[in-house]
């Protein structure tokens, strides 16, 4: 089943928000847009993004949106969306003080200056959401079984591969855990050495099959 990974975009400039959504679509991911922090928190109640693009400057957001801060969005991502990679895409990330304040709310945040433009952003997204593990590769949000060319397009597959490359596990709810089990069955059918390993307490990670498991 095709369920492309989602990317939360928090940007208060409507034109730039639309352009960022187009960049995300170019990478075969699904944009989830928010024009202010309050709206971003609302989106996160029902969405499970694999990546979040966060602008720090919300000066153009409506007043009611600014009753919630960007840092509260980062804190929510850290506390409840541990599978999501936050990329602070902002003009205000170039000093140690700026970055230190972000790290207080999300210690795994990454940074990209807006001065580098959309091409560099597209390359950064591709770099974050690509790579290999075992006989699997992540390309444009889709997990590819390299020997056969078959693909697993569900966002859980991409989330697991991205997290495993970063040496992290992922925490999955019931429906996503079922998708992870289906991914494991798919891998077994293909004869892949990669398995979906439950670690307990809803944590999962990809691993290479031990010889005794074969």
PDB file of N, CA and C in Angstrom, residues 47-114:
ATOM      1  N   UNK A  47      -1.295  13.580  12.737  1.00  0.00           N
ATOM      2  CA  UNK A  47      -0.310  13.215  11.721  1.00  0.00           C
ATOM      3  C   UNK A  47       0.951  12.683  12.379  1.00  0.00           C
ATOM      4  N   UNK A  48       1.679  11.860  11.639  1.00  0.00           N
ATOM      5  CA  UNK A  48       2.929  11.289  12.130  1.00  0.00           C
ATOM      6  C   UNK A  48       4.029  11.549  11.097  1.00  0.00           C
ATOM      7  N   UNK A  49       4.524  12.779  11.020  1.00  0.00           N
ATOM      8  CA  UNK A  49       5.528  13.096   9.991  1.00  0.00           C
ATOM      9  C   UNK A  49       6.859  12.408  10.267  1.00  0.00           C
ATOM     10  N   UNK A  50       7.568  12.119   9.202  1.00  0.00           N
ATOM     11  CA  UNK A  50       8.910  11.552   9.317  1.00  0.00           C
ATOM     12  C   UNK A  50       9.951  12.662   9.406  1.00  0.00           C
ATOM     13  N   UNK A  51       9.574  13.860   8.956  1.00  0.00           N
ATOM     14  CA  UNK A  51      10.468  15.017   8.932  1.00  0.00           C
ATOM     15  C   UNK A  51       9.636  16.262   9.193  1.00  0.00           C
ATOM     16  N   UNK A  52      10.232  17.246   9.872  1.00  0.00           N
ATOM     17  CA  UNK A  52       9.553  18.525  10.095  1.00  0.00           C
ATOM     18  C   UNK A  52      10.482  19.658   9.684  1.00  0.00           C
ATOM     19  N   UNK A  53      10.002  20.541   8.811  1.00  0.00           N
ATOM     20  CA  UNK A  53      10.732  21.750   8.424  1.00  0.00           C
ATOM     21  C   UNK A  53      10.169  22.907   9.243  1.00  0.00           C
ATOM     22  N   UNK A  54      11.001  23.494  10.081  1.00  0.00           N
ATOM     23  CA  UNK A  54      10.530  24.470  11.062  1.00  0.00           C
ATOM     24  C   UNK A  54      11.223  25.810  10.857  1.00  0.00           C
ATOM     25  N   UNK A  55      10.429  26.857  10.606  1.00  0.00           N
ATOM     26  CA  UNK A  55      10.959  28.220  10.575  1.00  0.00           C
ATOM     27  C   UNK A  55      10.841  28.801  11.985  1.00  0.00           C
ATOM     28  N   UNK A  56      11.874  29.484  12.459  1.00  0.00           N
ATOM     29  CA  UNK A  56      11.838  30.056  13.802  1.00  0.00           C
ATOM     30  C   UNK A  56      11.101  31.389  13.851  1.00  0.00           C
ATOM     31  N   UNK A  57      11.122  32.155  12.764  1.00  0.00           N
ATOM     32  CA  UNK A  57      10.526  33.489  12.736  1.00  0.00           C
ATOM     33  C   UNK A  57       9.044  33.376  12.373  1.00  0.00           C
ATOM     34  N   UNK A  58       8.173  33.668  13.322  1.00  0.00           N
ATOM     35  CA  UNK A  58       6.729  33.605  13.100  1.00  0.00           C
ATOM     36  C   UNK A  58       6.098  34.993  13.111  1.00  0.00           C
ATOM     37  N   UNK A  59       6.857  36.022  12.739  1.00  0.00           N
ATOM     38  CA  UNK A  59       6.376  37.397  12.839  1.00  0.00           C
ATOM     39  C   UNK A  59       5.210  37.675  11.894  1.00  0.00           C
ATOM     40  N   UNK A  60       5.059  36.886  10.808  1.00  0.00           N
ATOM     41  CA  UNK A  60       3.956  37.105   9.874  1.00  0.00           C
ATOM     42  C   UNK A  60       2.731  36.255  10.195  1.00  0.00           C
ATOM     43  N   UNK A  61       2.838  35.400  11.185  1.00  0.00           N
ATOM     44  CA  UNK A  61       1.700  34.544  11.543  1.00  0.00           C
ATOM     45  C   UNK A  61       0.616  35.373  12.228  1.00  0.00           C
ATOM     46  N   UNK A  62      -0.660  35.008  12.074  1.00  0.00           N
ATOM     47  CA  UNK A  62      -1.727  35.718  12.795  1.00  0.00           C
ATOM     48  C   UNK A  62      -1.485  35.704  14.304  1.00  0.00           C
ATOM     49  N   UNK A  63      -2.015  36.717  14.980  1.00  0.00           N
ATOM     50  CA  UNK A  63      -1.769  36.860  16.422  1.00  0.00           C
ATOM     51  C   UNK A  63      -2.180  35.603  17.178  1.00  0.00           C
ATOM     52  N   UNK A  64      -3.335  35.030  16.825  1.00  0.00           N
ATOM     53  CA  UNK A  64      -3.801  33.852  17.562  1.00  0.00           C
ATOM     54  C   UNK A  64      -2.853  32.663  17.397  1.00  0.00           C
ATOM     55  N   UNK A  65      -2.159  32.620  16.256  1.00  0.00           N
ATOM     56  CA  UNK A  65      -1.193  31.546  16.046  1.00  0.00           C
ATOM     57  C   UNK A  65       0.021  31.708  16.951  1.00  0.00           C
ATOM     58  N   UNK A  66       0.378  32.950  17.242  1.00  0.00           N
ATOM     59  CA  UNK A  66       1.594  33.217  18.011  1.00  0.00           C
ATOM     60  C   UNK A  66       1.386  33.106  19.515  1.00  0.00           C
ATOM     61  N   UNK A  67       0.183  32.716  19.914  1.00  0.00           N
ATOM     62  CA  UNK A  67      -0.020  32.422  21.331  1.00  0.00           C
ATOM     63  C   UNK A  67       0.706  31.135  21.732  1.00  0.00           C
ATOM     64  N   UNK A  68       1.066  30.366  20.732  1.00  0.00           N
ATOM     65  CA  UNK A  68       1.919  29.190  20.921  1.00  0.00           C
ATOM     66  C   UNK A  68       3.234  29.488  20.227  1.00  0.00           C
ATOM     67  N   UNK A  69       4.345  29.071  20.814  1.00  0.00           N
ATOM     68  CA  UNK A  69       5.648  29.374  20.224  1.00  0.00           C
ATOM     69  C   UNK A  69       6.164  28.204  19.392  1.00  0.00           C
ATOM     70  N   UNK A  70       7.123  28.521  18.528  1.00  0.00           N
ATOM     71  CA  UNK A  70       7.798  27.483  17.749  1.00  0.00           C
ATOM     72  C   UNK A  70       8.472  26.478  18.676  1.00  0.00           C
ATOM     73  N   UNK A  71       8.970  26.965  19.812  1.00  0.00           N
ATOM     74  CA  UNK A  71       9.685  26.080  20.729  1.00  0.00           C
ATOM     75  C   UNK A  71       8.743  25.059  21.365  1.00  0.00           C
ATOM     76  N   UNK A  72       7.483  25.418  21.513  1.00  0.00           N
ATOM     77  CA  UNK A  72       6.504  24.442  21.984  1.00  0.00           C
ATOM     78  C   UNK A  72       6.273  23.352  20.940  1.00  0.00           C
ATOM     79  N   UNK A  73       6.333  23.724  19.661  1.00  0.00           N
ATOM     80  CA  UNK A  73       6.219  22.721  18.594  1.00  0.00           C
ATOM     81  C   UNK A  73       7.420  21.779  18.639  1.00  0.00           C
ATOM     82  N   UNK A  74       8.615  22.339  18.805  1.00  0.00           N
ATOM     83  CA  UNK A  74       9.811  21.507  18.902  1.00  0.00           C
ATOM     84  C   UNK A  74       9.729  20.575  20.120  1.00  0.00           C
ATOM     85  N   UNK A  75       9.238  21.096  21.226  1.00  0.00           N
ATOM     86  CA  UNK A  75       9.112  20.271  22.430  1.00  0.00           C
ATOM     87  C   UNK A  75       8.105  19.138  22.209  1.00  0.00           C
ATOM     88  N   UNK A  76       7.006  19.440  21.533  1.00  0.00           N
ATOM     89  CA  UNK A  76       6.014  18.396  21.231  1.00  0.00           C
ATOM     90  C   UNK A  76       6.623  17.305  20.352  1.00  0.00           C
ATOM     91  N   UNK A  77       7.390  17.715  19.359  1.00  0.00           N
ATOM     92  CA  UNK A  77       8.056  16.740  18.491  1.00  0.00           C
ATOM     93  C   UNK A  77       8.992  15.853  19.307  1.00  0.00           C
ATOM     94  N   UNK A  78       9.728  16.457  20.215  1.00  0.00           N
ATOM     95  CA  UNK A  78      10.675  15.690  21.026  1.00  0.00           C
ATOM     96  C   UNK A  78       9.966  14.713  21.959  1.00  0.00           C
ATOM     97  N   UNK A  79       8.853  15.138  22.526  1.00  0.00           N
ATOM     98  CA  UNK A  79       8.180  14.329  23.534  1.00  0.00           C
ATOM     99  C   UNK A  79       7.262  13.261  22.948  1.00  0.00           C
ATOM    100  N   UNK A  80       6.601  13.574  21.836  1.00  0.00           N
ATOM    101  CA  UNK A  80       5.558  12.669  21.339  1.00  0.00           C
ATOM    102  C   UNK A  80       5.791  12.142  19.925  1.00  0.00           C
ATOM    103  N   UNK A  81       6.769  12.704  19.227  1.00  0.00           N
ATOM    104  CA  UNK A  81       7.017  12.291  17.842  1.00  0.00           C
ATOM    105  C   UNK A  81       8.493  11.936  17.687  1.00  0.00           C
ATOM    106  N   UNK A  82       8.891  10.929  18.424  1.00  0.00           N
ATOM    107  CA  UNK A  82      10.316  10.582  18.472  1.00  0.00           C
ATOM    108  C   UNK A  82      10.814  10.036  17.138  1.00  0.00           C
ATOM    109  N   UNK A  83       9.899   9.648  16.242  1.00  0.00           N
ATOM    110  CA  UNK A  83      10.307   9.132  14.936  1.00  0.00           C
ATOM    111  C   UNK A  83      10.552  10.236  13.918  1.00  0.00           C
ATOM    112  N   UNK A  84      10.243  11.470  14.278  1.00  0.00           N
ATOM    113  CA  UNK A  84      10.330  12.591  13.342  1.00  0.00           C
ATOM    114  C   UNK A  84      11.675  13.304  13.477  1.00  0.00           C
ATOM    115  N   UNK A  85      12.301  13.593  12.333  1.00  0.00           N
ATOM    116  CA  UNK A  85      13.557  14.350  12.316  1.00  0.00           C
ATOM    117  C   UNK A  85      13.224  15.829  12.135  1.00  0.00           C
ATOM    118  N   UNK A  86      13.532  16.691  13.110  1.00  0.00           N
ATOM    119  CA  UNK A  86      13.257  18.127  12.953  1.00  0.00           C
ATOM    120  C   UNK A  86      14.411  18.830  12.251  1.00  0.00           C
ATOM    121  N   UNK A  87      14.103  19.515  11.168  1.00  0.00           N
ATOM    122  CA  UNK A  87      15.095  20.311  10.447  1.00  0.00           C
ATOM    123  C   UNK A  87      14.666  21.767  10.543  1.00  0.00           C
ATOM    124  N   UNK A  88      15.388  22.534  11.339  1.00  0.00           N
ATOM    125  CA  UNK A  88      15.061  23.951  11.498  1.00  0.00           C
ATOM    126  C   UNK A  88      15.592  24.676  10.265  1.00  0.00           C
ATOM    127  N   UNK A  89      14.657  25.079   9.401  1.00  0.00           N
ATOM    128  CA  UNK A  89      14.989  25.745   8.139  1.00  0.00           C
ATOM    129  C   UNK A  89      14.628  27.210   8.302  1.00  0.00           C
ATOM    130  N   UNK A  90      15.615  28.010   8.656  1.00  0.00           N
ATOM    131  CA  UNK A  90      15.324  29.377   9.079  1.00  0.00           C
ATOM    132  C   UNK A  90      16.541  30.266   8.838  1.00  0.00           C
ATOM    133  N   UNK A  91      16.286  31.567   8.761  1.00  0.00           N
ATOM    134  CA  UNK A  91      17.407  32.515   8.659  1.00  0.00           C
ATOM    135  C   UNK A  91      18.085  32.692  10.007  1.00  0.00           C
ATOM    136  N   UNK A  92      17.404  32.341  11.083  1.00  0.00           N
ATOM    137  CA  UNK A  92      17.932  32.581  12.424  1.00  0.00           C
ATOM    138  C   UNK A  92      18.545  31.361  13.066  1.00  0.00           C
ATOM    139  N   UNK A  93      19.437  30.668  12.366  1.00  0.00           N
ATOM    140  CA  UNK A  93      20.053  29.464  12.941  1.00  0.00           C
ATOM    141  C   UNK A  93      21.576  29.522  12.863  1.00  0.00           C
ATOM    142  N   UNK A  94      22.104  30.710  12.668  1.00  0.00           N
ATOM    143  CA  UNK A  94      23.529  30.802  12.349  1.00  0.00           C
ATOM    144  C   UNK A  94      24.399  31.195  13.540  1.00  0.00           C
ATOM    145  N   UNK A  95      23.809  31.406  14.702  1.00  0.00           N
ATOM    146  CA  UNK A  95      24.613  31.696  15.882  1.00  0.00           C
ATOM    147  C   UNK A  95      24.488  30.554  16.875  1.00  0.00           C
ATOM    148  N   UNK A  96      25.493  30.431  17.730  1.00  0.00           N
ATOM    149  CA  UNK A  96      25.476  29.379  18.749  1.00  0.00           C
ATOM    150  C   UNK A  96      24.296  29.572  19.689  1.00  0.00           C
ATOM    151  N   UNK A  97      23.964  30.822  20.017  1.00  0.00           N
ATOM    152  CA  UNK A  97      22.840  31.085  20.921  1.00  0.00           C
ATOM    153  C   UNK A  97      21.523  30.617  20.313  1.00  0.00           C
ATOM    154  N   UNK A  98      21.318  30.895  19.008  1.00  0.00           N
ATOM    155  CA  UNK A  98      20.098  30.439  18.335  1.00  0.00           C
ATOM    156  C   UNK A  98      19.978  28.923  18.428  1.00  0.00           C
ATOM    157  N   UNK A  99      21.057  28.238  18.113  1.00  0.00           N
ATOM    158  CA  UNK A  99      21.024  26.783  18.097  1.00  0.00           C
ATOM    159  C   UNK A  99      20.878  26.210  19.497  1.00  0.00           C
ATOM    160  N   UNK A 100      21.529  26.841  20.476  1.00  0.00           N
ATOM    161  CA  UNK A 100      21.438  26.358  21.852  1.00  0.00           C
ATOM    162  C   UNK A 100      20.001  26.430  22.357  1.00  0.00           C
ATOM    163  N   UNK A 101      19.287  27.475  21.984  1.00  0.00           N
ATOM    164  CA  UNK A 101      17.899  27.598  22.433  1.00  0.00           C
ATOM    165  C   UNK A 101      17.037  26.506  21.803  1.00  0.00           C
ATOM    166  N   UNK A 102      17.287  26.193  20.531  1.00  0.00           N
ATOM    167  CA  UNK A 102      16.564  25.103  19.888  1.00  0.00           C
ATOM    168  C   UNK A 102      16.861  23.786  20.593  1.00  0.00           C
ATOM    169  N   UNK A 103      18.132  23.535  20.887  1.00  0.00           N
ATOM    170  CA  UNK A 103      18.523  22.273  21.520  1.00  0.00           C
ATOM    171  C   UNK A 103      17.892  22.084  22.895  1.00  0.00           C
ATOM    172  N   UNK A 104      17.597  23.173  23.581  1.00  0.00           N
ATOM    173  CA  UNK A 104      16.923  23.051  24.877  1.00  0.00           C
ATOM    174  C   UNK A 104      15.567  22.376  24.740  1.00  0.00           C
ATOM    175  N   UNK A 105      14.934  22.574  23.585  1.00  0.00           N
ATOM    176  CA  UNK A 105      13.595  22.030  23.372  1.00  0.00           C
ATOM    177  C   UNK A 105      13.601  20.762  22.544  1.00  0.00           C
ATOM    178  N   UNK A 106      14.620  20.591  21.701  1.00  0.00           N
ATOM    179  CA  UNK A 106      14.746  19.354  20.928  1.00  0.00           C
ATOM    180  C   UNK A 106      16.235  19.076  20.705  1.00  0.00           C
ATOM    181  N   UNK A 107      16.836  18.187  21.508  1.00  0.00           N
ATOM    182  CA  UNK A 107      18.283  17.981  21.439  1.00  0.00           C
ATOM    183  C   UNK A 107      18.775  17.292  20.173  1.00  0.00           C
ATOM    184  N   UNK A 108      17.851  16.767  19.346  1.00  0.00           N
ATOM    185  CA  UNK A 108      18.274  16.112  18.104  1.00  0.00           C
ATOM    186  C   UNK A 108      17.970  16.956  16.868  1.00  0.00           C
ATOM    187  N   UNK A 109      17.662  18.220  17.056  1.00  0.00           N
ATOM    188  CA  UNK A 109      17.314  19.080  15.922  1.00  0.00           C
ATOM    189  C   UNK A 109      18.510  19.277  14.996  1.00  0.00           C
ATOM    190  N   UNK A 110      18.205  19.387  13.708  1.00  0.00           N
ATOM    191  CA  UNK A 110      19.195  19.699  12.688  1.00  0.00           C
ATOM    192  C   UNK A 110      18.911  21.104  12.151  1.00  0.00           C
ATOM    193  N   UNK A 111      19.883  21.667  11.438  1.00  0.00           N
ATOM    194  CA  UNK A 111      19.754  23.060  11.008  1.00  0.00           C
ATOM    195  C   UNK A 111      20.108  23.213   9.531  1.00  0.00           C
ATOM    196  N   UNK A 112      19.380  24.119   8.878  1.00  0.00           N
ATOM    197  CA  UNK A 112      19.664  24.480   7.487  1.00  0.00           C
ATOM    198  C   UNK A 112      19.293  25.944   7.313  1.00  0.00           C
ATOM    199  N   UNK A 113      20.235  26.754   6.872  1.00  0.00           N
ATOM    200  CA  UNK A 113      19.962  28.178   6.693  1.00  0.00           C
ATOM    201  C   UNK A 113      19.160  28.415   5.418  1.00  0.00           C
ATOM    202  N   UNK A 114      18.212  29.323   5.502  1.00  0.00           N
ATOM    203  CA  UNK A 114      17.442  29.692   4.308  1.00  0.00           C
ATOM    204  C   UNK A 114      18.328  30.352   3.249  1.00  0.00           C
TER     205      UNK A 114
END
